Coordinates of C-alpha atoms in Angstrom, one line a residue:
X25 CA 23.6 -27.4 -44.0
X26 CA 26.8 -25.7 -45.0
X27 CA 29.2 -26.7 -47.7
X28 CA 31.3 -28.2 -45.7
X29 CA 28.5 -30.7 -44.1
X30 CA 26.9 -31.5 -47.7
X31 CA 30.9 -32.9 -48.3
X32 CA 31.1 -34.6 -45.3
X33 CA 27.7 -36.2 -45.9
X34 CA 29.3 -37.7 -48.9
X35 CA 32.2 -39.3 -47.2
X36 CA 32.1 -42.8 -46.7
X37 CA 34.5 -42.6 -43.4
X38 CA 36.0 -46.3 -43.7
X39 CA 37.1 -45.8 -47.2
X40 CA 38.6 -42.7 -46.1
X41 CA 40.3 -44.8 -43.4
X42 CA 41.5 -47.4 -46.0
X43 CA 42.5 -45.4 -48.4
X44 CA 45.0 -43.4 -45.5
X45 CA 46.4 -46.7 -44.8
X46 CA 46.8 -47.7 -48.2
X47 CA 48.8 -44.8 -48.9
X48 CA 51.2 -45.3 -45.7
X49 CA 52.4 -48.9 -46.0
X50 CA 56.0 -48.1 -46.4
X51 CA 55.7 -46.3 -43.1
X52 CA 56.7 -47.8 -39.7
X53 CA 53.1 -47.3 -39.0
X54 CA 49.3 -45.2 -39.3
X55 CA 46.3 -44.4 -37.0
X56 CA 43.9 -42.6 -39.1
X57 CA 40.9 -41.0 -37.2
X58 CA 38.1 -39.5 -38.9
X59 CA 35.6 -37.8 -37.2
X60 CA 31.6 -36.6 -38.4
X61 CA 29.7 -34.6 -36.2
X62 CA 26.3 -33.7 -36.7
X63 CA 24.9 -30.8 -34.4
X64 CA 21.1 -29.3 -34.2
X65 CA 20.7 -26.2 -32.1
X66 CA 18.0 -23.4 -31.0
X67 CA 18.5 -19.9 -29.8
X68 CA 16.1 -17.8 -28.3
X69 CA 16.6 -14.4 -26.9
X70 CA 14.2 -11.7 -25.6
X71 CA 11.7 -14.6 -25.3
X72 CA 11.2 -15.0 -28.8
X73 CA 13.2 -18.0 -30.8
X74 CA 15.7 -16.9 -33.2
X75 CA 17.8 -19.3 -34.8
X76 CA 17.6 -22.9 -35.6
X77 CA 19.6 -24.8 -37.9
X78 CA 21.4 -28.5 -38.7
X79 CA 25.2 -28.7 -39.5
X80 CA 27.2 -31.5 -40.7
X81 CA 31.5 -31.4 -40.6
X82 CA 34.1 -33.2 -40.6
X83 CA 37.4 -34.3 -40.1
X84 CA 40.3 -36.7 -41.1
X85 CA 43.6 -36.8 -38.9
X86 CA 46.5 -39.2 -40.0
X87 CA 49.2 -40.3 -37.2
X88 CA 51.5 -41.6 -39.1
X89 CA 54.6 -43.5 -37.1
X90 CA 58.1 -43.2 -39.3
X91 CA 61.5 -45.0 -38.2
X92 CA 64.2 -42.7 -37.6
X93 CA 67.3 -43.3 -36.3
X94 CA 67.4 -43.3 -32.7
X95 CA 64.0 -44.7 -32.6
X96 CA 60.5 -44.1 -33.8
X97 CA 58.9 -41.1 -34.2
X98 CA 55.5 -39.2 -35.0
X99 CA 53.8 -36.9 -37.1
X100 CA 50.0 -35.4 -37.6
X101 CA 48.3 -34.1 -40.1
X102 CA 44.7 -33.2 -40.2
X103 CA 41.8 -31.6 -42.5
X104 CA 38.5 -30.0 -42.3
X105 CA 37.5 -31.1 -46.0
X106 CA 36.4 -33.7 -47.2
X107 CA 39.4 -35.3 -48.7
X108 CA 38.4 -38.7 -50.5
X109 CA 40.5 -39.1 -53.5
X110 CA 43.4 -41.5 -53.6
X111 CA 46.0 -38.5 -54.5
X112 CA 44.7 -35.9 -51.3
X113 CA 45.1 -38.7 -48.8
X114 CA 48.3 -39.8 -49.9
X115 CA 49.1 -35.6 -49.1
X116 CA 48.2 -36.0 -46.2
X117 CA 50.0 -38.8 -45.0
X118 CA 52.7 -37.5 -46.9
X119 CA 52.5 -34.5 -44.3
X120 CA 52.2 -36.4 -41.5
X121 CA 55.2 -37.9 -42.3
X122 CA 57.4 -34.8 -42.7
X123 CA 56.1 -33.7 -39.2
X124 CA 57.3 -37.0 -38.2
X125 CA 61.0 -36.8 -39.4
X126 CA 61.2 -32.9 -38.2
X127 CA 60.4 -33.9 -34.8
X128 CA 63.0 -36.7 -34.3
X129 CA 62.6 -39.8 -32.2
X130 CA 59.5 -39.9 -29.8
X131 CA 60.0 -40.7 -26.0
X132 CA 57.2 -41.7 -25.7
X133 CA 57.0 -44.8 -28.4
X134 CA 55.4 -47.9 -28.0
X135 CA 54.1 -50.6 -30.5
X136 CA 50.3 -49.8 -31.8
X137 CA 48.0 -51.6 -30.0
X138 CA 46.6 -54.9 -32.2
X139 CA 43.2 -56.0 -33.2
X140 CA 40.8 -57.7 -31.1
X141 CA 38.4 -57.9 -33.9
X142 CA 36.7 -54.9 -36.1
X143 CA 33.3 -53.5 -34.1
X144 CA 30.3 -54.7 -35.6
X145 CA 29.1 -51.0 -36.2
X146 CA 32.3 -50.5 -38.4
X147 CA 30.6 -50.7 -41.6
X148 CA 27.6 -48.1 -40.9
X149 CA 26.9 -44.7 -41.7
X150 CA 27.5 -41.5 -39.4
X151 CA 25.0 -41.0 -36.6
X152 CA 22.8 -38.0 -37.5
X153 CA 20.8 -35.5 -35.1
X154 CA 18.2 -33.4 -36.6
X155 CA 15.9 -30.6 -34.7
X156 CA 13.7 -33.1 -33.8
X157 CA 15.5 -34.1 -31.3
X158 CA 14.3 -30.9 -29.3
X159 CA 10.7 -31.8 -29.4
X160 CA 10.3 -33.0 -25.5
X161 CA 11.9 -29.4 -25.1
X162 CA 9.5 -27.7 -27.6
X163 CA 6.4 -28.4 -25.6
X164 CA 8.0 -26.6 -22.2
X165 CA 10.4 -23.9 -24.1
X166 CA 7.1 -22.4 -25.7
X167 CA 5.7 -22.3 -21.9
X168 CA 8.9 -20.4 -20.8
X169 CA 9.0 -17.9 -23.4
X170 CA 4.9 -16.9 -22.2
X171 CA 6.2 -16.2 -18.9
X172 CA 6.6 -12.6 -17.1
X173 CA 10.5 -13.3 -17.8
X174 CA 12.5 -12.0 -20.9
X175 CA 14.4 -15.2 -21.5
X176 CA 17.2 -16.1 -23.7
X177 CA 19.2 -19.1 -24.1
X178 CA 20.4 -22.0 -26.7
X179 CA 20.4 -25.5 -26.7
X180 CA 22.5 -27.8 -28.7
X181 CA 22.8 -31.8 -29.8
X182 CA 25.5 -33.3 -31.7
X183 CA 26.2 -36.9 -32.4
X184 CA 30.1 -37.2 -32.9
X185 CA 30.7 -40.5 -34.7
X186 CA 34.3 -41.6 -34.9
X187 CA 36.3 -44.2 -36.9
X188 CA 39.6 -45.1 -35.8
X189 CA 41.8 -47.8 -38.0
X190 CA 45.2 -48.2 -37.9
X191 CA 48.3 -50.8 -39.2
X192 CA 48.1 -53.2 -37.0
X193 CA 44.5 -54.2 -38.2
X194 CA 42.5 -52.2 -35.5
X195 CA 39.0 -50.6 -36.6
X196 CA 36.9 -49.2 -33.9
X197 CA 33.6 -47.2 -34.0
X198 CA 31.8 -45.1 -31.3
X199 CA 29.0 -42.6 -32.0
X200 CA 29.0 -40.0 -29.1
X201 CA 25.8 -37.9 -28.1
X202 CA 26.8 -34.4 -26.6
X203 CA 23.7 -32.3 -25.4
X204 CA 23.3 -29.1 -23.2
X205 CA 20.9 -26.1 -22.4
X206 CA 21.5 -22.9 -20.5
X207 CA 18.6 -20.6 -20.3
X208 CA 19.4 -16.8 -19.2
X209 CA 16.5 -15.1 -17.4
X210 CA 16.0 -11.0 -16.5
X211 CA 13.3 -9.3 -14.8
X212 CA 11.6 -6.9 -17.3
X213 CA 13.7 -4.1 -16.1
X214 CA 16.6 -6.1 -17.1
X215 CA 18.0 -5.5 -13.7
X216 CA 18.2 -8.8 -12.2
X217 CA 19.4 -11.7 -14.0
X218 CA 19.9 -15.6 -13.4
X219 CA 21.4 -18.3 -14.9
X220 CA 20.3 -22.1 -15.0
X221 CA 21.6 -25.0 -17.4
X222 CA 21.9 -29.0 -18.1
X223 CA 24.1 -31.2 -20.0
X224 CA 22.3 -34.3 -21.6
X225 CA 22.6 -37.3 -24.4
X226 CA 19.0 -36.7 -25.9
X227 CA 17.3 -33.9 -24.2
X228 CA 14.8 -36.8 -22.9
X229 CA 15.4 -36.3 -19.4
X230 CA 15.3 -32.4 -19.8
X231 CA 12.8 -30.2 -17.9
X232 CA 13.2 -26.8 -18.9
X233 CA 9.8 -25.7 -17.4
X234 CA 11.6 -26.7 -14.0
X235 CA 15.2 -25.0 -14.7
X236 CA 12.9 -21.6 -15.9
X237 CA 11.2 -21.6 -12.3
X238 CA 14.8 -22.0 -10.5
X239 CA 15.8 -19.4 -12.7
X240 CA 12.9 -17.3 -11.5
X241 CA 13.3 -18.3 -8.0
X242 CA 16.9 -16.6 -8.7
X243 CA 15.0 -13.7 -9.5
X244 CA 12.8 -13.3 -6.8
X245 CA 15.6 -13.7 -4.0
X246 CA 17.5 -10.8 -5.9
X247 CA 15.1 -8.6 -5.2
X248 CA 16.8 -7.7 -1.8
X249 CA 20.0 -6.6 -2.5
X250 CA 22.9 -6.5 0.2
X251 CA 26.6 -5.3 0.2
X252 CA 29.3 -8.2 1.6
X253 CA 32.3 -7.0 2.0
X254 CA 35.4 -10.1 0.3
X255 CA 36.7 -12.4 3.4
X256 CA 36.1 -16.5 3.9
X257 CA 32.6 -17.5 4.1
X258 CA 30.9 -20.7 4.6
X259 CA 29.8 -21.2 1.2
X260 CA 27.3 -23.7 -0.5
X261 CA 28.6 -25.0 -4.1
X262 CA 25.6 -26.3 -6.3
X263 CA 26.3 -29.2 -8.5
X264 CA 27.7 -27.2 -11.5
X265 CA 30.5 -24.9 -9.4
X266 CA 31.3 -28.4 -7.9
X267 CA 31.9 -30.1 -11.6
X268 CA 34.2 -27.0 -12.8
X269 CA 36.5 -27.5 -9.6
X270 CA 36.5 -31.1 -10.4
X271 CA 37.1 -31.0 -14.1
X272 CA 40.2 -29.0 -13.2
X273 CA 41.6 -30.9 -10.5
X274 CA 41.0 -33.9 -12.8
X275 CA 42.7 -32.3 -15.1
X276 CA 45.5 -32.2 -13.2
X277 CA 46.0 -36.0 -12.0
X278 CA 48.8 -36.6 -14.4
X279 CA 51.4 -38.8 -13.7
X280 CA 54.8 -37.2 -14.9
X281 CA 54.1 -34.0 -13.1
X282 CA 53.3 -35.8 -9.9
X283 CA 56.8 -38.1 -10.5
X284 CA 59.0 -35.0 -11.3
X285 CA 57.7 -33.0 -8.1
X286 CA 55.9 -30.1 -10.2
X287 CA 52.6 -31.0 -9.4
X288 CA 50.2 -30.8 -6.4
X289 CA 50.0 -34.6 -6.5
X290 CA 53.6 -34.7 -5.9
X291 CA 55.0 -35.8 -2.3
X292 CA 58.9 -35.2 -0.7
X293 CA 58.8 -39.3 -2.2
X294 CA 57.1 -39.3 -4.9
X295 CA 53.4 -39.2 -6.0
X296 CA 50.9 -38.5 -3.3
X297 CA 48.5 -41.6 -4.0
X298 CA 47.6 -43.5 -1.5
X299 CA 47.9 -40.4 0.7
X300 CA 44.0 -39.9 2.5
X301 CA 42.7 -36.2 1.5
X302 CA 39.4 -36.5 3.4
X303 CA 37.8 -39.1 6.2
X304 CA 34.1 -39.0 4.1
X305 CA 34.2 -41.5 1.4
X306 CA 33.9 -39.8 -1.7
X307 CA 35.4 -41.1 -5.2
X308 CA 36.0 -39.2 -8.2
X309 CA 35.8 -41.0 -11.0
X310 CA 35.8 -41.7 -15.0
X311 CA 34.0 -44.7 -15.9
X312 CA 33.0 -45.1 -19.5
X313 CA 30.2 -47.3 -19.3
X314 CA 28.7 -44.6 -16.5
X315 CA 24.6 -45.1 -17.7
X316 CA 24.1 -41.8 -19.5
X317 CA 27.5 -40.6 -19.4
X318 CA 29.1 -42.9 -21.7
X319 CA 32.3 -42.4 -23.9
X320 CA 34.6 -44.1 -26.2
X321 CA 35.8 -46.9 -24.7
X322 CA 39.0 -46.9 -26.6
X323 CA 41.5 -44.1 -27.0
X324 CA 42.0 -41.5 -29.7
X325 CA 44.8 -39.2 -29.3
X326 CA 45.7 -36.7 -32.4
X327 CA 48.6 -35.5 -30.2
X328 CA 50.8 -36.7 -27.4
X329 CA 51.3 -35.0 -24.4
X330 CA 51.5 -35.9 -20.2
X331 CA 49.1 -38.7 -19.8
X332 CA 48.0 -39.2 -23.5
X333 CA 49.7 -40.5 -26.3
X334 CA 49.4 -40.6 -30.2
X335 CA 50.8 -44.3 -30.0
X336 CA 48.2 -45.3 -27.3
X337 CA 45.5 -44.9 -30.4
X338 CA 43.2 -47.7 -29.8
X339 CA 44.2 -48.6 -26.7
X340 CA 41.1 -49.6 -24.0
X341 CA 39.5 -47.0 -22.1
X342 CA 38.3 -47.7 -18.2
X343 CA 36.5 -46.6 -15.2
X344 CA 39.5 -44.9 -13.2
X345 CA 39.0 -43.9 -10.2
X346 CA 41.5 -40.8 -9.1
X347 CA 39.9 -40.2 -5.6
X348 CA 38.8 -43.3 -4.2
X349 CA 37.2 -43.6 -0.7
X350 CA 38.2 -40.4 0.3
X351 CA 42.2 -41.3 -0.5
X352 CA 44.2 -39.8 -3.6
X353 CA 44.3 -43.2 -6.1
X354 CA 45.2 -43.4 -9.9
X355 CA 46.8 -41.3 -11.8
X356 CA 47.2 -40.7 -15.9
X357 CA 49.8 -42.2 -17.3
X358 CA 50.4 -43.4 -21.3
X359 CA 51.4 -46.7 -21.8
X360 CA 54.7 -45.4 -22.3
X361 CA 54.8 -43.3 -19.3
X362 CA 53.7 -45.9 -17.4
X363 CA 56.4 -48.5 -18.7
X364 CA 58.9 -45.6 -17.5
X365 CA 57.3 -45.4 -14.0
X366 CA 56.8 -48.8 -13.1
X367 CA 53.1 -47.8 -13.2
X368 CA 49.4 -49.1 -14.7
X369 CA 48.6 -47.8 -18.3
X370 CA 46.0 -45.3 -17.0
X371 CA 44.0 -43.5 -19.6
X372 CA 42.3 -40.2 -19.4
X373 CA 38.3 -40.2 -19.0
X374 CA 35.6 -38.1 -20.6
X375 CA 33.5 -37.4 -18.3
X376 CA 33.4 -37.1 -14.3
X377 CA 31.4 -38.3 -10.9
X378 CA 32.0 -37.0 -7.6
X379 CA 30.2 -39.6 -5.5
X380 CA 29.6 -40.9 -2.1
X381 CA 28.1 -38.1 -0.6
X382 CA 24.7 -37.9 1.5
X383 CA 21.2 -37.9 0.0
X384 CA 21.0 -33.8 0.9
X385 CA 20.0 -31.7 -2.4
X386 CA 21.3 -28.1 -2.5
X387 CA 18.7 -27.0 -0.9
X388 CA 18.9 -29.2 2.4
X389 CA 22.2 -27.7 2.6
X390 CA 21.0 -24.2 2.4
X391 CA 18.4 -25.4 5.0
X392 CA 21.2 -26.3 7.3
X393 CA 23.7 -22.9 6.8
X394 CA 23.5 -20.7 9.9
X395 CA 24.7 -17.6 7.9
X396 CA 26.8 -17.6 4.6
X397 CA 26.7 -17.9 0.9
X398 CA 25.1 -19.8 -2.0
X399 CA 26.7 -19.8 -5.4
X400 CA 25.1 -20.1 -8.7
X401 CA 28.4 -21.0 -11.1
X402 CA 32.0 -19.9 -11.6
X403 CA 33.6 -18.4 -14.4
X404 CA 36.8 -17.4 -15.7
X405 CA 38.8 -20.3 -13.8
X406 CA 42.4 -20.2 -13.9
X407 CA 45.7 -21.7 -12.3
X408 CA 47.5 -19.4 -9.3
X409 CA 50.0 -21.4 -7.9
X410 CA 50.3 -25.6 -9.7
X411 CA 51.9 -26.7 -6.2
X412 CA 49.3 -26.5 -4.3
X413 CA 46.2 -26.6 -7.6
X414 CA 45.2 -23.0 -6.0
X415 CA 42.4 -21.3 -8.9
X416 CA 41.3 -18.0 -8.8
X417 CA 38.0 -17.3 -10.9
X418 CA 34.7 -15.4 -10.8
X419 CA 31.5 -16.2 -9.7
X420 CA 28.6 -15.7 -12.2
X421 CA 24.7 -14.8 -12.3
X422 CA 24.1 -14.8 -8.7
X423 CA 25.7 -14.6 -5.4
X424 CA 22.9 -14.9 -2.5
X425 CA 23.1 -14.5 1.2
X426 CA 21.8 -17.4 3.4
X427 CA 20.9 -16.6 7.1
X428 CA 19.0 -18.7 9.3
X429 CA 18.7 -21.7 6.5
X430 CA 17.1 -19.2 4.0
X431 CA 18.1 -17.0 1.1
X432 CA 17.7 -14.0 2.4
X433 CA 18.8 -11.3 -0.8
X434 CA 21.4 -11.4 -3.7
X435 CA 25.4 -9.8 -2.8
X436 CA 25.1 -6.9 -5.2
X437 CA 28.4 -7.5 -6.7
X438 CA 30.2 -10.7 -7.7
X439 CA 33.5 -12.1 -6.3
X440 CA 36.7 -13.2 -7.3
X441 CA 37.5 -16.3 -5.4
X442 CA 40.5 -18.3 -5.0
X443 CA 41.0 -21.6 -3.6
X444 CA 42.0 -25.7 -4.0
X445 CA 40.1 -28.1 -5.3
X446 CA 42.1 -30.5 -2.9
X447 CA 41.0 -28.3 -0.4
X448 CA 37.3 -28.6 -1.0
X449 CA 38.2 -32.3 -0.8
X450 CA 40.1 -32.0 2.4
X451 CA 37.9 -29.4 4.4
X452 CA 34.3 -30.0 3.4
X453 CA 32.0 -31.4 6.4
X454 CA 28.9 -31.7 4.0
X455 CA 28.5 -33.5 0.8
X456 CA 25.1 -34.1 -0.9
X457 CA 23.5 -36.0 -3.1
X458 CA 25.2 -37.0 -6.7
X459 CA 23.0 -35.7 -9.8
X460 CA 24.0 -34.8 -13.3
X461 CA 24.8 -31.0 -14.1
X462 CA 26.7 -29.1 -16.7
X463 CA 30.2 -27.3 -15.5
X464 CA 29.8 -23.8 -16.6
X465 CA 33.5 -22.4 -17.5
X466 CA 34.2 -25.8 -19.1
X467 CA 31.0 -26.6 -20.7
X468 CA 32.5 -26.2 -24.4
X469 CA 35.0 -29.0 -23.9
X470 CA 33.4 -31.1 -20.9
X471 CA 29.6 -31.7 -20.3
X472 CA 29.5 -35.3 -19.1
X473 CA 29.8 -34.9 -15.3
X474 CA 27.6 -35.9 -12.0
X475 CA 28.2 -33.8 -8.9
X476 CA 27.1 -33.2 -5.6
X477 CA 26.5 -29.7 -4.2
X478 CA 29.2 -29.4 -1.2
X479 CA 29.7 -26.9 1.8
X480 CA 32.8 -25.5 1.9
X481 CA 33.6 -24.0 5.5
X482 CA 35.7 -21.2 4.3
X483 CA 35.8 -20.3 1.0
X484 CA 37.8 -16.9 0.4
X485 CA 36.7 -14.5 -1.6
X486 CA 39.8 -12.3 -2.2
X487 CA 38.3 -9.0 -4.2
X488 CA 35.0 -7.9 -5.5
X489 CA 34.4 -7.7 -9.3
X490 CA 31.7 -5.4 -10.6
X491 CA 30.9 -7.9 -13.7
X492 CA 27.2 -10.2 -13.9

């Protein structure tokens, strides 16, 4: 455990809290947020393990909310240490409010949401992980790293538990469980390599004896190698390419944007909701109370931007659904955004599920390809052109050529792709069935999503790129 987690260890969070408030009665108002994450992780590489080890941080953030004239405005100030005493938290608020009166009257101010009673957890400790939470792995990893494959890989747990209290008498608690595992296998010539990977809350439900033999299975269909020139392909997206096209275009539902005409949401009058993108009835969704997705079901903002707001601290979270039925539906909008549109107070979500698909895996749809491509993940994902939400990225660890509904040899070269993730929505003819996966560009910032793999009719691969 490093210095810093031995501090945080010592912290009792709600006095922390308290003792924030405490020092900024004579403000207009305070949120004070402090966060304690506790992370376990393994690395192995060449098939032999090489690190393991337990961490504990944390971190206070004080919103503090100072009348100026012309209105109200806001201020943060956070810290990675462990500031407990009476005189380093009254700094601290002291900085948030000088960030507050340099920045001049917020647009987007709104009164704190109020109490509906503490949460019963508010009193207790900080969740803690510990490397034992890798023993159902253990058993299979040790299996894996005896096999013919050099493997490498990492998996990591934290528990995140937050504490959120702020003036008007709010004090909320939610202990968040964060898990993934990629594994990264080569043939012993190192010339051939495949990628395979999971996001999970407790590594229960984690095979990694199974994701090794798709990984293998990678292998084995790369050694035929064949040279595709770019163009549009009929292409078969597995569950985690799927998630990182969703995660952006979710991403991109904001409400602002879509009302000032400088998004792809936005229509010649107005927002495009409402507007149907496909005739299959797929929804998009956040849901916070998705089983084994969960996520704070109330807000914590430490800054304010489209669709989120530092005064919307405490506020519910919901399920929102931004495609629903195949038709464009909510969009994100802070409470004061949405008192400015004429529109519903629509938070942000934590995690994602693409669903109303068929009961087709990835492989059925492979099965039913006459000739095209089969992805492995994307990389490197970023915006072209934000009228029309057109990416450009890579794709990673393994392109394969499907003829005849079979993989039939690896493209010896990645591409660089670039299309819509409206456009998977719009042109798709196939969606399968809805399982859990982990996105692989946004994986450091978003694990919880569910996705189906999908058949895109013409996906365009604009260049080749050398890279693995």
């Amino acid at each position: 455990m490093t210095d810093a987690g031995v501090a945080a260890r010592r912290w009792r969070a709600q006095d922390v809290v308290e003792g924030a408030l405490a020092a900024a009665t004579r403000l207009h108002g305070c949120a004070v947020l402090v966060r304690e994450t506790s992370e376990a992780v393994l690395r192995w590489a060449n098939s032999t393990m090489t690190t393991n080890g337990h961490t504990t941080s944390g971190r206070v953030t004080v919103v503090a909310f100072v009348a100026v004239e012309g209105g109200v405005a806001a201020g943060v100030a956070s810290s990675s240490a462990a500031v407990t005493a009476a005189g380093q938290l009254a700094e601290l608020v002291a900085a948030a409010e000088a960030a507050a009166r340099d920045a001049g009257p917020a647009e987007d101010a709104a009164p704190l949401p109020e109490s509906a009673g503490d949460d019963r957890g508010w009193d207790e400790a900080g969740a803690e992980t510990s490397i034992g939470v890798f023993g159902p792995l253990a058993t299979g990893l040790s299996e894996v790293l005896a096999g013919p494959q050099r493997q490498s890989g990492f998996a990591s747990h934290e528990l995140t538990t937050t504490w959120l209290g702020t003036s008007t008498g709010l004090r909320r608690r939610w202990v968040q469980p964060t898990g993934s595992i990629e594994l990264n296998a080569k043939t012993p010539d190192l010339a051939g390599s495949a990628w395979t990977g999971a996001s999970t809350a407790d590594f229960t439900d984690v095979d990694v004896v199974a994701l090794a033999a798709e990984a293998a299975r990678r292998l084995e269909w790369g050694r035929r190698k064949v040279a595709l020139p770019p163009g549009r392909y009929e292409t078969v997206l597995p569950p985690s390419a799927v998630a990182d096209l969703m995660v952006y275009l979710a991403w991109s539902m904001e409400g602002r944007p879509a009302q000032e005409g400088r998004s792809a949401l936005a229509g010649p009058d107005g927002p495009r909701t409402g507007e149907r993108l496909t005739d299959l009835p797929l929804t998009l969704a956040s849901d916070p109370a998705a089983p084994g997705l969960e996520y704070e079901p109330f807000l914590t903002a430490s800054r304010s931007g489209e669709g989120i707001s530092v005064f919307d601290n405490g506020a519910p979270t919901r399920r929102v659904e931004w495609i629903k039925q195949g038709v464009i539906g909510e969009l994100a909008y802070s409470r004061a955004e949405a008192a400015e549109f004429g529109t519903a107070f629509t938070p942000g979500g934590d995690n994602l599920l693409l669903t109303g698909g068929s009961s087709a895996t990835t492989a059925d749809l492979v099965a039913g390809t006459g000739r095209g491509l089969l992805l492995t993940c994307l990389w490197y994902i970023r915006p072209v052109d934000p009228a029309t939400l057109l990416l450009t990225g890579l794709t990673r660890d393994g392109v394969y050529l499907v003829e005849g509904g079979e993989v039939v040899g690896e493209v010896d070269h990645n591409f660089r792709f670039n299309h819509s993730p409206l456009d998977v929505l719009r042109r798709t003819p196939e969606v399968g069935a809805t399982e859990r996966t982990l996105p692989r560009e946004w994986k450091d910032w978003f694990t919880r999503t569910a996705m189906p793999p999908v058949r895109v009719p013409d996906l365009n691969m604009s260049s080749v790129s050398l890279g693995r």
